[in-house]
């Protein structure tokens, strides 16, 4: 086996040689003339002049060689449906969807927003966009109307693909009326909506002249032929919105060629997934993990991807392992929160099934605590690989790269920088930290292939947000604190900004605050993330009401708390709902009016609030202590 260190060093010291070798993992219609154009830092263009297509690499090339091999298996434990598509069948469905889109005037560079539950048609829509060079923007189905409207306005889609409903925990999750509301709110509404009718919700409203019926259009395009549009490597493939410090989500823009190469090399070297094997990734297509490792990654590798609608506990806590046995999954990918949920169940569920095909379980999206890591490795008797990355990067930044070397797994750390990432830990003055010294995790640009090429429609925001950590050197900020021990293992110690991570989902506290303030009774609010045993973090709100009479009694306060939670559900979606809304008379601020968010968070987690020399009104902290039922330490 090769040495990981040597492999990594080559990627940093001789990137052209390294990436030209990796680029052979995908098919190119026209070869590239240059590996990386970095003439306009920090913007990097990978595989310049090369022409390729994500759909061709994910679908067509396998359909030509192994048409009958299973490409996508769909299982819904919510509806009891199970469907399987061979590569030939997947290609036919994608081509039909592409023909429908073209029939609606969608062409290269046009945006298509996808707001869908976990159904195969969502993957068809993504691949169909990739096929014709349209730019998809998938919005997680848990987002409510106002959040969806913000994304519609930023992306400016010509068409939205949606379905009338999803299902979660046996309950219907309505989509259509949220979409209708979002389109009403949007300043740049789409001309058309393509509706997949799952038959879950009977009488949903159709808007005449706008809403199109997928089943009818599919039938009309049964034998369609739509060739792949060859795209220059750095043309945009998709936009995926993610939260940051401000209330306005950023559209992470991905390219075509760099992303395809990064995914292909990650499938081989990190995930050890081979053509003909099955990958089971439990994420949702609304998140980056779903884009990279439910849809594009496993298909580019010629694997069977298992797409799952449901929770880890229904019909019982054995469902994932039963599916892994049935479909002989060799690669599984999930989140620490899901494992903490399973840890509360009878451990015998994990030993009931034949998991002999399974090589590794990968976990990402939030910190994997040591006890959970140890527990799952012991229960599964398989290597469990913690990997650290972000929506921005599209594929792992830190991981154990088992396809190259079986370096020992250490609990509580996602281990080493992945090939291509010149990762360093920086002090706040821009100098580099030594071993065991906490600092900011940064990546020295150019960012490797696959990472965001810019913020959609806003190059300046891309530079300002990610590359303004120091005047010198130019560094991409991950907004995470980290530490490297003397053996080179990296530990991630939480965010440097106001982003919180709830069950692996990234939310900006500003976004939640805006949703809380959409309730007319609220004058001011601070939202902080506090530690939660299952979800990692949970948002907690401290709100000041305009009229104290609204919270004069515990009963009235409880009513208002419920109303505020409902306002968050309606504006942002239930994923952002605070665990508690505490009502207080004033928020603790510095004399210059800056919210003492870190002190509030410390108090909410039962820690010391830290340096309070700049506080304007110390009584405000007492209020928070009182609201939390904590008077002294
Ligand atoms: P997202 O863009 O939603 O994937 O969130 C990315 C953020 O999640 C990172 O910046 C980290 O704060 C956190 N994160 C993701 N994976 C890990 C991991 N393996 N360990 C610790 N934190 C993680």
mmCIF file with all atom_site columns, N, CA, C and O in Angstrom, residues 42 107 117 134 141 150 188 210 236 270 297 349 410 425 447 453 578 602 623:
data_model
loop_
_atom_site.group_PDB
_atom_site.id
_atom_site.type_symbol
_atom_site.label_atom_id
_atom_site.label_alt_id
_atom_site.label_comp_id
_atom_site.label_asym_id
_atom_site.label_entity_id
_atom_site.label_seq_id
_atom_site.pdbx_PDB_ins_code
_atom_site.Cartn_x
_atom_site.Cartn_y
_atom_site.Cartn_z
_atom_site.occupancy
_atom_site.B_iso_or_equiv
_atom_site.pdbx_formal_charge
_atom_site.auth_seq_id
_atom_site.auth_comp_id
_atom_site.auth_asym_id
_atom_site.auth_atom_id
_atom_site.pdbx_PDB_model_num
ATOM 1  N N  . UNK A 1 42  ? -8.657  35.023 -5.802  1.00 0.00 ? 42  UNK A N  1
ATOM 2  C CA . UNK A 1 42  ? -8.657  33.605 -5.425  1.00 0.00 ? 42  UNK A CA 1
ATOM 3  C C  . UNK A 1 42  ? -9.510  32.732 -6.347  1.00 0.00 ? 42  UNK A C  1
ATOM 4  O O  . UNK A 1 42  ? -9.835  31.605 -5.985  1.00 0.00 ? 42  UNK A O  1
ATOM 5  N N  . UNK A 1 107 ? -32.771 26.049 -21.394 1.00 0.00 ? 107 UNK A N  1
ATOM 6  C CA . UNK A 1 107 ? -31.550 25.838 -22.171 1.00 0.00 ? 107 UNK A CA 1
ATOM 7  C C  . UNK A 1 107 ? -30.326 26.049 -21.282 1.00 0.00 ? 107 UNK A C  1
ATOM 8  O O  . UNK A 1 107 ? -30.461 26.399 -20.102 1.00 0.00 ? 107 UNK A O  1
ATOM 9  N N  . UNK A 1 117 ? -39.322 16.099 -2.287  1.00 0.00 ? 117 UNK A N  1
ATOM 10 C CA . UNK A 1 117 ? -38.999 15.074 -1.295  1.00 0.00 ? 117 UNK A CA 1
ATOM 11 C C  . UNK A 1 117 ? -38.039 14.050 -1.901  1.00 0.00 ? 117 UNK A C  1
ATOM 12 O O  . UNK A 1 117 ? -37.644 14.177 -3.067  1.00 0.00 ? 117 UNK A O  1
ATOM 13 N N  . UNK A 1 134 ? -28.411 23.090 -17.907 1.00 0.00 ? 134 UNK A N  1
ATOM 14 C CA . UNK A 1 134 ? -29.169 24.009 -17.046 1.00 0.00 ? 134 UNK A CA 1
ATOM 15 C C  . UNK A 1 134 ? -28.572 23.919 -15.640 1.00 0.00 ? 134 UNK A C  1
ATOM 16 O O  . UNK A 1 134 ? -27.999 22.901 -15.266 1.00 0.00 ? 134 UNK A O  1
ATOM 17 N N  . UNK A 1 141 ? -36.508 20.307 1.247   1.00 0.00 ? 141 UNK A N  1
ATOM 18 C CA . UNK A 1 141 ? -37.957 20.314 1.399   1.00 0.00 ? 141 UNK A CA 1
ATOM 19 C C  . UNK A 1 141 ? -38.427 20.813 2.751   1.00 0.00 ? 141 UNK A C  1
ATOM 20 O O  . UNK A 1 141 ? -39.606 21.152 2.907   1.00 0.00 ? 141 UNK A O  1
ATOM 21 N N  . UNK A 1 150 ? -36.754 33.556 -0.924  1.00 0.00 ? 150 UNK A N  1
ATOM 22 C CA . UNK A 1 150 ? -35.434 34.215 -0.975  1.00 0.00 ? 150 UNK A CA 1
ATOM 23 C C  . UNK A 1 150 ? -34.544 33.517 -1.990  1.00 0.00 ? 150 UNK A C  1
ATOM 24 O O  . UNK A 1 150 ? -33.818 34.152 -2.751  1.00 0.00 ? 150 UNK A O  1
ATOM 25 N N  . UNK A 1 188 ? -39.149 37.510 -8.388  1.00 0.00 ? 188 UNK A N  1
ATOM 26 C CA . UNK A 1 188 ? -38.833 36.991 -9.723  1.00 0.00 ? 188 UNK A CA 1
ATOM 27 C C  . UNK A 1 188 ? -39.456 35.597 -9.846  1.00 0.00 ? 188 UNK A C  1
ATOM 28 O O  . UNK A 1 188 ? -38.738 34.594 -9.882  1.00 0.00 ? 188 UNK A O  1
ATOM 29 N N  . UNK A 1 210 ? -49.664 27.676 -15.487 1.00 0.00 ? 210 UNK A N  1
ATOM 30 C CA . UNK A 1 210 ? -48.330 27.659 -14.863 1.00 0.00 ? 210 UNK A CA 1
ATOM 31 C C  . UNK A 1 210 ? -47.907 26.232 -14.484 1.00 0.00 ? 210 UNK A C  1
ATOM 32 O O  . UNK A 1 210 ? -46.796 25.802 -14.763 1.00 0.00 ? 210 UNK A O  1
ATOM 33 N N  . UNK A 1 236 ? -21.054 26.737 -14.806 1.00 0.00 ? 236 UNK A N  1
ATOM 34 C CA . UNK A 1 236 ? -21.723 26.315 -13.566 1.00 0.00 ? 236 UNK A CA 1
ATOM 35 C C  . UNK A 1 236 ? -22.572 25.058 -13.749 1.00 0.00 ? 236 UNK A C  1
ATOM 36 O O  . UNK A 1 236 ? -23.222 24.895 -14.785 1.00 0.00 ? 236 UNK A O  1
ATOM 37 N N  . UNK A 1 270 ? -11.177 7.868  -1.137  1.00 0.00 ? 270 UNK A N  1
ATOM 38 C CA . UNK A 1 270 ? -11.706 8.062  0.224   1.00 0.00 ? 270 UNK A CA 1
ATOM 39 C C  . UNK A 1 270 ? -12.777 7.021  0.532   1.00 0.00 ? 270 UNK A C  1
ATOM 40 O O  . UNK A 1 270 ? -12.743 6.356  1.559   1.00 0.00 ? 270 UNK A O  1
ATOM 41 N N  . UNK A 1 297 ? -21.709 11.332 -7.034  1.00 0.00 ? 297 UNK A N  1
ATOM 42 C CA . UNK A 1 297 ? -20.504 10.540 -6.745  1.00 0.00 ? 297 UNK A CA 1
ATOM 43 C C  . UNK A 1 297 ? -20.646 9.058  -7.052  1.00 0.00 ? 297 UNK A C  1
ATOM 44 O O  . UNK A 1 297 ? -19.899 8.497  -7.874  1.00 0.00 ? 297 UNK A O  1
ATOM 45 N N  . UNK A 1 349 ? -30.015 -4.507 17.256  1.00 0.00 ? 349 UNK A N  1
ATOM 46 C CA . UNK A 1 349 ? -30.402 -4.209 15.869  1.00 0.00 ? 349 UNK A CA 1
ATOM 47 C C  . UNK A 1 349 ? -29.186 -4.203 14.947  1.00 0.00 ? 349 UNK A C  1
ATOM 48 O O  . UNK A 1 349 ? -29.282 -4.464 13.772  1.00 0.00 ? 349 UNK A O  1
ATOM 49 N N  . UNK A 1 410 ? -8.338  7.420  14.941  1.00 0.00 ? 410 UNK A N  1
ATOM 50 C CA . UNK A 1 410 ? -8.311  7.965  16.299  1.00 0.00 ? 410 UNK A CA 1
ATOM 51 C C  . UNK A 1 410 ? -9.693  8.540  16.570  1.00 0.00 ? 410 UNK A C  1
ATOM 52 O O  . UNK A 1 410 ? -10.226 9.278  15.725  1.00 0.00 ? 410 UNK A O  1
ATOM 53 N N  . UNK A 1 425 ? -3.501  25.623 9.992   1.00 0.00 ? 425 UNK A N  1
ATOM 54 C CA . UNK A 1 425 ? -4.234  26.244 11.099  1.00 0.00 ? 425 UNK A CA 1
ATOM 55 C C  . UNK A 1 425 ? -3.524  27.551 11.439  1.00 0.00 ? 425 UNK A C  1
ATOM 56 O O  . UNK A 1 425 ? -2.305  27.568 11.605  1.00 0.00 ? 425 UNK A O  1
ATOM 57 N N  . UNK A 1 447 ? -8.225  26.742 -4.194  1.00 0.00 ? 447 UNK A N  1
ATOM 58 C CA . UNK A 1 447 ? -9.009  25.633 -3.656  1.00 0.00 ? 447 UNK A CA 1
ATOM 59 C C  . UNK A 1 447 ? -8.946  24.506 -4.680  1.00 0.00 ? 447 UNK A C  1
ATOM 60 O O  . UNK A 1 447 ? -8.909  24.749 -5.882  1.00 0.00 ? 447 UNK A O  1
ATOM 61 N N  . UNK A 1 453 ? -16.780 27.723 -6.992  1.00 0.00 ? 453 UNK A N  1
ATOM 62 C CA . UNK A 1 453 ? -15.999 28.593 -7.855  1.00 0.00 ? 453 UNK A CA 1
ATOM 63 C C  . UNK A 1 453 ? -16.285 30.060 -7.552  1.00 0.00 ? 453 UNK A C  1
ATOM 64 O O  . UNK A 1 453 ? -15.450 30.918 -7.782  1.00 0.00 ? 453 UNK A O  1
ATOM 65 N N  . UNK A 1 578 ? -36.615 27.113 17.530  1.00 0.00 ? 578 UNK A N  1
ATOM 66 C CA . UNK A 1 578 ? -35.858 27.076 18.785  1.00 0.00 ? 578 UNK A CA 1
ATOM 67 C C  . UNK A 1 578 ? -36.445 26.045 19.751  1.00 0.00 ? 578 UNK A C  1
ATOM 68 O O  . UNK A 1 578 ? -37.668 25.851 19.792  1.00 0.00 ? 578 UNK A O  1
ATOM 69 N N  . UNK A 1 602 ? -22.754 30.962 26.624  1.00 0.00 ? 602 UNK A N  1
ATOM 70 C CA . UNK A 1 602 ? -22.051 30.342 27.752  1.00 0.00 ? 602 UNK A CA 1
ATOM 71 C C  . UNK A 1 602 ? -23.029 30.110 28.903  1.00 0.00 ? 602 UNK A C  1
ATOM 72 O O  . UNK A 1 602 ? -23.075 29.026 29.494  1.00 0.00 ? 602 UNK A O  1
ATOM 73 N N  . UNK A 1 623 ? -31.063 38.585 34.107  1.00 0.00 ? 623 UNK A N  1
ATOM 74 C CA . UNK A 1 623 ? -32.353 38.202 33.514  1.00 0.00 ? 623 UNK A CA 1
ATOM 75 C C  . UNK A 1 623 ? -32.243 36.852 32.809  1.00 0.00 ? 623 UNK A C  1
ATOM 76 O O  . UNK A 1 623 ? -33.129 36.024 32.890  1.00 0.00 ? 623 UNK A O  1
#
